[in-house]
């Protein structure tokens, strides 16, 4: 199993440009999430999905869109990049291990810089 | 809302020293608690977890005990190695939304030979 894969590893955008961060998992997990990591703030949840066709907002959703057409893929779209979106982005997939408890697997991250 | 507070780093130690990283939380429900580790240039890996009060999670020589009375989940290791140099994150998930994690700010640990 490849686990959770993300592309690209690095990206530089100019303000106003759009792009899609790709995320795929081969573990047949129903749950997938996007987090951003900023210095001193840990990881914050952007959007998540509980299955194909179902998405919802997390803590910091503004400026990002997601869709989930298949179980495997969960792309994150930046429609008009802003410098405040400079961050490291992590995708995760998870499965339930008990009542209300999930084990999450993280991808290697995408480092995005917006100038 | 839920929140996690952990000690700021960096924490610099010599090899074989004792490591403690403090973590406290606030939660409206009865959360599950986690420690994740991030090695340089990599994503996060689950280090250990505890799902109910007084549970002790352990892995790779690291331990943490779920203390409901003090809302804490401190990470400890008795003898660190250079390979333990990493950023450590404390996190919780609420049982009502268990697939969503709330993270602390992370603590960078540097172990010198």
Tab-separated table of C-alpha atoms in Angstrom:
chain	number	residue	atom	x	y	z
A	1	UNK	CA	0.000	0.000	0.000
A	2	UNK	CA	1.211	3.491	-0.833
A	3	UNK	CA	-0.874	4.930	2.010
A	4	UNK	CA	-1.735	8.624	1.597
A	5	UNK	CA	-0.006	10.383	-1.282
A	6	UNK	CA	0.066	14.107	-2.021
A	7	UNK	CA	1.217	16.082	-5.022
A	8	UNK	CA	3.005	18.360	-5.534
A	9	UNK	CA	5.566	18.415	-2.704
A	10	UNK	CA	6.365	22.086	-3.271
A	11	UNK	CA	4.527	24.871	-5.077
A	12	UNK	CA	4.992	28.604	-5.510
A	13	UNK	CA	2.010	30.672	-6.632
A	14	UNK	CA	1.450	34.326	-7.324
A	15	UNK	CA	-1.417	36.120	-5.591
A	16	UNK	CA	-4.654	35.481	-7.446
A	17	UNK	CA	-3.577	32.269	-9.152
A	18	UNK	CA	-5.544	29.082	-8.676
A	19	UNK	CA	-4.362	25.548	-8.163
A	20	UNK	CA	-5.408	22.125	-6.905
A	21	UNK	CA	-3.546	20.106	-4.323
A	22	UNK	CA	-3.985	16.409	-4.974
A	23	UNK	CA	-4.533	13.747	-2.328
A	24	UNK	CA	-5.125	10.042	-2.816
A	25	UNK	CA	-5.311	7.027	-0.508
A	26	UNK	CA	-5.379	3.330	-1.288
A	27	UNK	CA	-6.613	2.038	2.067
A	28	UNK	CA	-10.342	2.296	1.269
A	29	UNK	CA	-10.872	4.721	4.167
A	30	UNK	CA	-14.207	6.516	4.219
A	31	UNK	CA	-12.914	9.571	6.065
A	32	UNK	CA	-10.494	12.091	4.583
A	33	UNK	CA	-9.381	15.509	5.777
A	34	UNK	CA	-7.247	18.485	4.848
A	35	UNK	CA	-5.182	20.354	7.447
A	36	UNK	CA	-2.856	23.308	7.240
A	37	UNK	CA	0.200	23.617	9.450
A	38	UNK	CA	1.478	27.024	10.490
A	39	UNK	CA	4.336	27.733	12.910
A	40	UNK	CA	3.268	27.548	16.549
A	41	UNK	CA	-0.338	26.757	15.662
A	42	UNK	CA	-0.238	23.025	15.138
A	43	UNK	CA	-2.511	21.693	12.421
A	44	UNK	CA	-5.916	23.211	11.734
A	45	UNK	CA	-8.715	21.437	9.913
A	46	UNK	CA	-9.757	23.004	6.593
A	47	UNK	CA	-12.332	20.579	5.166
A	48	UNK	CA	-13.214	16.971	5.677
A	49	UNK	CA	-15.254	14.232	4.042
A	50	UNK	CA	-17.072	11.277	5.566
A	51	UNK	CA	-17.500	9.495	2.236
A	52	UNK	CA	-17.784	9.950	-1.506
A	53	UNK	CA	-20.081	12.864	-2.289
A	54	UNK	CA	-20.113	14.203	1.282
A	55	UNK	CA	-17.921	17.078	2.457
A	56	UNK	CA	-18.060	19.607	5.274
A	57	UNK	CA	-16.151	22.600	6.578
A	58	UNK	CA	-13.574	22.484	9.298
A	59	UNK	CA	-12.063	25.256	11.394
A	60	UNK	CA	-10.497	27.359	8.603
A	61	UNK	CA	-12.420	26.717	5.330
A	62	UNK	CA	-12.372	30.192	3.768
A	63	UNK	CA	-10.567	30.364	0.440
A	64	UNK	CA	-10.628	26.609	-0.131
A	65	UNK	CA	-12.974	24.236	-1.946
A	66	UNK	CA	-13.130	20.458	-1.894
A	67	UNK	CA	-15.046	17.682	-3.584
A	68	UNK	CA	-15.076	13.916	-3.139
A	69	UNK	CA	-16.156	12.049	-6.249
A	70	UNK	CA	-14.394	8.790	-5.331
A	71	UNK	CA	-13.350	7.099	-2.113
A	72	UNK	CA	-9.685	7.351	-3.135
A	73	UNK	CA	-9.317	11.035	-4.052
A	74	UNK	CA	-9.873	14.253	-2.113
A	75	UNK	CA	-8.457	17.303	-3.947
A	76	UNK	CA	-8.175	20.741	-2.315
A	77	UNK	CA	-8.706	23.767	-4.557
A	78	UNK	CA	-7.432	27.288	-4.011
A	79	UNK	CA	-9.533	29.497	-6.272
A	80	UNK	CA	-7.589	32.744	-5.811
A	81	UNK	CA	-4.412	32.309	-3.795
A	82	UNK	CA	-3.499	34.839	-1.097
A	83	UNK	CA	-0.242	35.242	0.874
A	84	UNK	CA	-2.152	34.171	4.005
A	85	UNK	CA	-2.468	30.730	2.432
A	86	UNK	CA	1.283	30.189	2.557
A	87	UNK	CA	1.508	27.062	4.661
A	88	UNK	CA	2.201	23.353	4.684
A	89	UNK	CA	-0.863	21.319	3.760
A	90	UNK	CA	-1.477	17.792	4.986
A	91	UNK	CA	-4.071	15.358	3.772
A	92	UNK	CA	-5.197	12.542	6.058
A	93	UNK	CA	-7.425	9.525	5.800
A	94	UNK	CA	-8.897	7.672	8.738
A	95	UNK	CA	-10.931	4.685	9.801
A	96	UNK	CA	-12.834	3.914	13.008
A	97	UNK	CA	-11.011	1.827	15.620
A	98	UNK	CA	-13.742	1.955	18.259
A	99	UNK	CA	-16.753	3.997	19.375
A	100	UNK	CA	-16.010	7.580	18.395
A	101	UNK	CA	-12.301	6.853	17.869
A	102	UNK	CA	-10.454	6.987	14.558
A	103	UNK	CA	-6.891	6.291	13.488
A	104	UNK	CA	-5.585	8.892	11.056
A	105	UNK	CA	-2.891	8.435	8.443
A	106	UNK	CA	-1.176	11.541	7.124
A	107	UNK	CA	0.386	12.242	3.765
A	108	UNK	CA	3.884	13.756	3.431
A	109	UNK	CA	2.580	17.295	2.921
A	110	UNK	CA	2.639	20.026	0.284
A	111	UNK	CA	4.616	23.179	1.027
A	112	UNK	CA	2.860	26.114	-0.614
A	113	UNK	CA	4.253	29.636	-0.913
A	114	UNK	CA	2.091	32.481	-2.232
A	115	UNK	CA	3.974	35.629	-3.242
B	1	UNK	CA	-14.693	24.855	21.587
B	2	UNK	CA	-12.089	22.197	22.168
B	3	UNK	CA	-8.444	23.208	22.568
B	4	UNK	CA	-5.047	21.698	23.317
B	5	UNK	CA	-2.140	23.486	24.983
B	6	UNK	CA	1.348	22.096	25.017
B	7	UNK	CA	4.651	23.451	26.174
B	8	UNK	CA	6.550	25.555	23.714
B	9	UNK	CA	9.920	24.446	22.487
B	10	UNK	CA	12.471	23.960	21.453
B	11	UNK	CA	13.478	21.432	24.056
B	12	UNK	CA	17.156	20.551	23.837
B	13	UNK	CA	18.415	17.443	25.607
B	14	UNK	CA	21.461	15.247	25.749
B	15	UNK	CA	21.220	11.614	24.712
B	16	UNK	CA	19.880	9.342	27.487
B	17	UNK	CA	18.189	12.261	29.265
B	18	UNK	CA	14.589	12.103	30.500
B	19	UNK	CA	12.003	13.834	28.341
B	20	UNK	CA	8.666	15.293	29.449
B	21	UNK	CA	6.363	17.313	27.228
B	22	UNK	CA	3.336	18.756	29.003
B	23	UNK	CA	-0.084	18.729	27.353
B	24	UNK	CA	-3.390	19.929	28.748
B	25	UNK	CA	-6.748	20.106	27.056
B	26	UNK	CA	-10.224	21.544	27.264
B	27	UNK	CA	-13.111	19.659	25.729
B	28	UNK	CA	-16.882	19.829	25.934
B	29	UNK	CA	-17.256	16.068	25.626
B	30	UNK	CA	-15.173	13.025	26.542
B	31	UNK	CA	-12.276	13.100	24.100
B	32	UNK	CA	-9.762	10.566	22.885
B	33	UNK	CA	-6.180	11.795	23.240
B	34	UNK	CA	-3.211	11.342	20.934
B	35	UNK	CA	0.442	12.118	20.512
B	36	UNK	CA	1.736	12.485	16.963
B	37	UNK	CA	5.372	12.810	15.898
B	38	UNK	CA	6.712	14.603	12.838
B	39	UNK	CA	10.256	13.799	11.763
B	40	UNK	CA	12.057	16.367	9.587
B	41	UNK	CA	10.553	16.599	6.110
B	42	UNK	CA	7.845	14.037	6.806
B	43	UNK	CA	4.157	13.921	7.624
B	44	UNK	CA	2.695	13.136	11.024
B	45	UNK	CA	2.759	9.647	12.481
B	46	UNK	CA	0.639	8.422	15.349
B	47	UNK	CA	2.918	7.787	18.323
B	48	UNK	CA	0.396	6.687	20.945
B	49	UNK	CA	-3.188	7.168	22.049
B	50	UNK	CA	-5.580	6.769	24.981
B	51	UNK	CA	-9.331	6.648	24.740
B	52	UNK	CA	-10.518	6.780	28.356
B	53	UNK	CA	-9.499	8.072	31.746
B	54	UNK	CA	-6.454	6.384	33.343
B	55	UNK	CA	-5.541	4.643	30.089
B	56	UNK	CA	-1.813	4.630	29.407
B	57	UNK	CA	-0.661	4.785	25.819
B	58	UNK	CA	2.841	3.572	25.029
B	59	UNK	CA	5.052	3.079	21.998
B	60	UNK	CA	8.790	3.150	21.215
B	61	UNK	CA	9.618	3.852	24.869
B	62	UNK	CA	7.222	6.820	25.054
B	63	UNK	CA	4.323	6.837	27.508
B	64	UNK	CA	1.395	9.119	28.306
B	65	UNK	CA	-1.464	8.660	30.768
B	66	UNK	CA	-4.957	10.093	30.282
B	67	UNK	CA	-5.627	12.158	33.422
B	68	UNK	CA	-9.226	13.328	33.390
B	69	UNK	CA	-9.012	15.048	36.777
B	70	UNK	CA	-6.200	17.330	35.593
B	71	UNK	CA	-7.219	17.299	31.892
B	72	UNK	CA	-3.671	16.345	30.968
B	73	UNK	CA	-1.836	13.884	28.732
B	74	UNK	CA	1.874	14.472	29.324
B	75	UNK	CA	4.382	12.622	27.137
B	76	UNK	CA	7.427	11.004	28.761
B	77	UNK	CA	10.426	8.977	27.717
B	78	UNK	CA	13.044	7.755	30.128
B	79	UNK	CA	16.103	7.806	27.879
B	80	UNK	CA	16.016	9.726	24.612
B	81	UNK	CA	18.113	9.039	21.538
B	82	UNK	CA	19.288	11.342	18.764
B	83	UNK	CA	16.707	9.659	16.529
B	84	UNK	CA	13.933	11.047	18.777
B	85	UNK	CA	14.646	14.555	17.476
B	86	UNK	CA	11.342	15.629	15.976
B	87	UNK	CA	8.271	17.796	16.525
B	88	UNK	CA	5.675	16.290	18.848
B	89	UNK	CA	1.989	17.192	18.689
B	90	UNK	CA	-0.659	16.534	21.306
B	91	UNK	CA	-4.170	16.200	19.884
B	92	UNK	CA	-7.706	15.265	20.824
B	93	UNK	CA	-10.790	14.093	19.042
B	94	UNK	CA	-14.285	14.426	20.372
B	95	UNK	CA	-16.322	11.222	20.271
B	96	UNK	CA	-19.134	13.010	18.493
B	97	UNK	CA	-16.777	13.908	15.637
B	98	UNK	CA	-14.000	11.407	16.075
B	99	UNK	CA	-12.560	11.824	12.629
B	100	UNK	CA	-11.653	15.465	13.368
B	101	UNK	CA	-8.526	16.240	15.347
B	102	UNK	CA	-7.729	19.359	17.387
B	103	UNK	CA	-3.975	19.878	17.702
B	104	UNK	CA	-1.682	21.677	20.070
B	105	UNK	CA	0.984	23.966	18.664
B	106	UNK	CA	3.723	21.326	18.638
B	107	UNK	CA	6.958	21.005	20.587
B	108	UNK	CA	10.273	20.690	18.805
B	109	UNK	CA	12.699	18.338	20.536
B	110	UNK	CA	16.398	18.281	19.706
B	111	UNK	CA	18.539	15.505	21.178
B	112	UNK	CA	22.285	16.053	21.046
B	113	UNK	CA	24.818	13.212	21.186
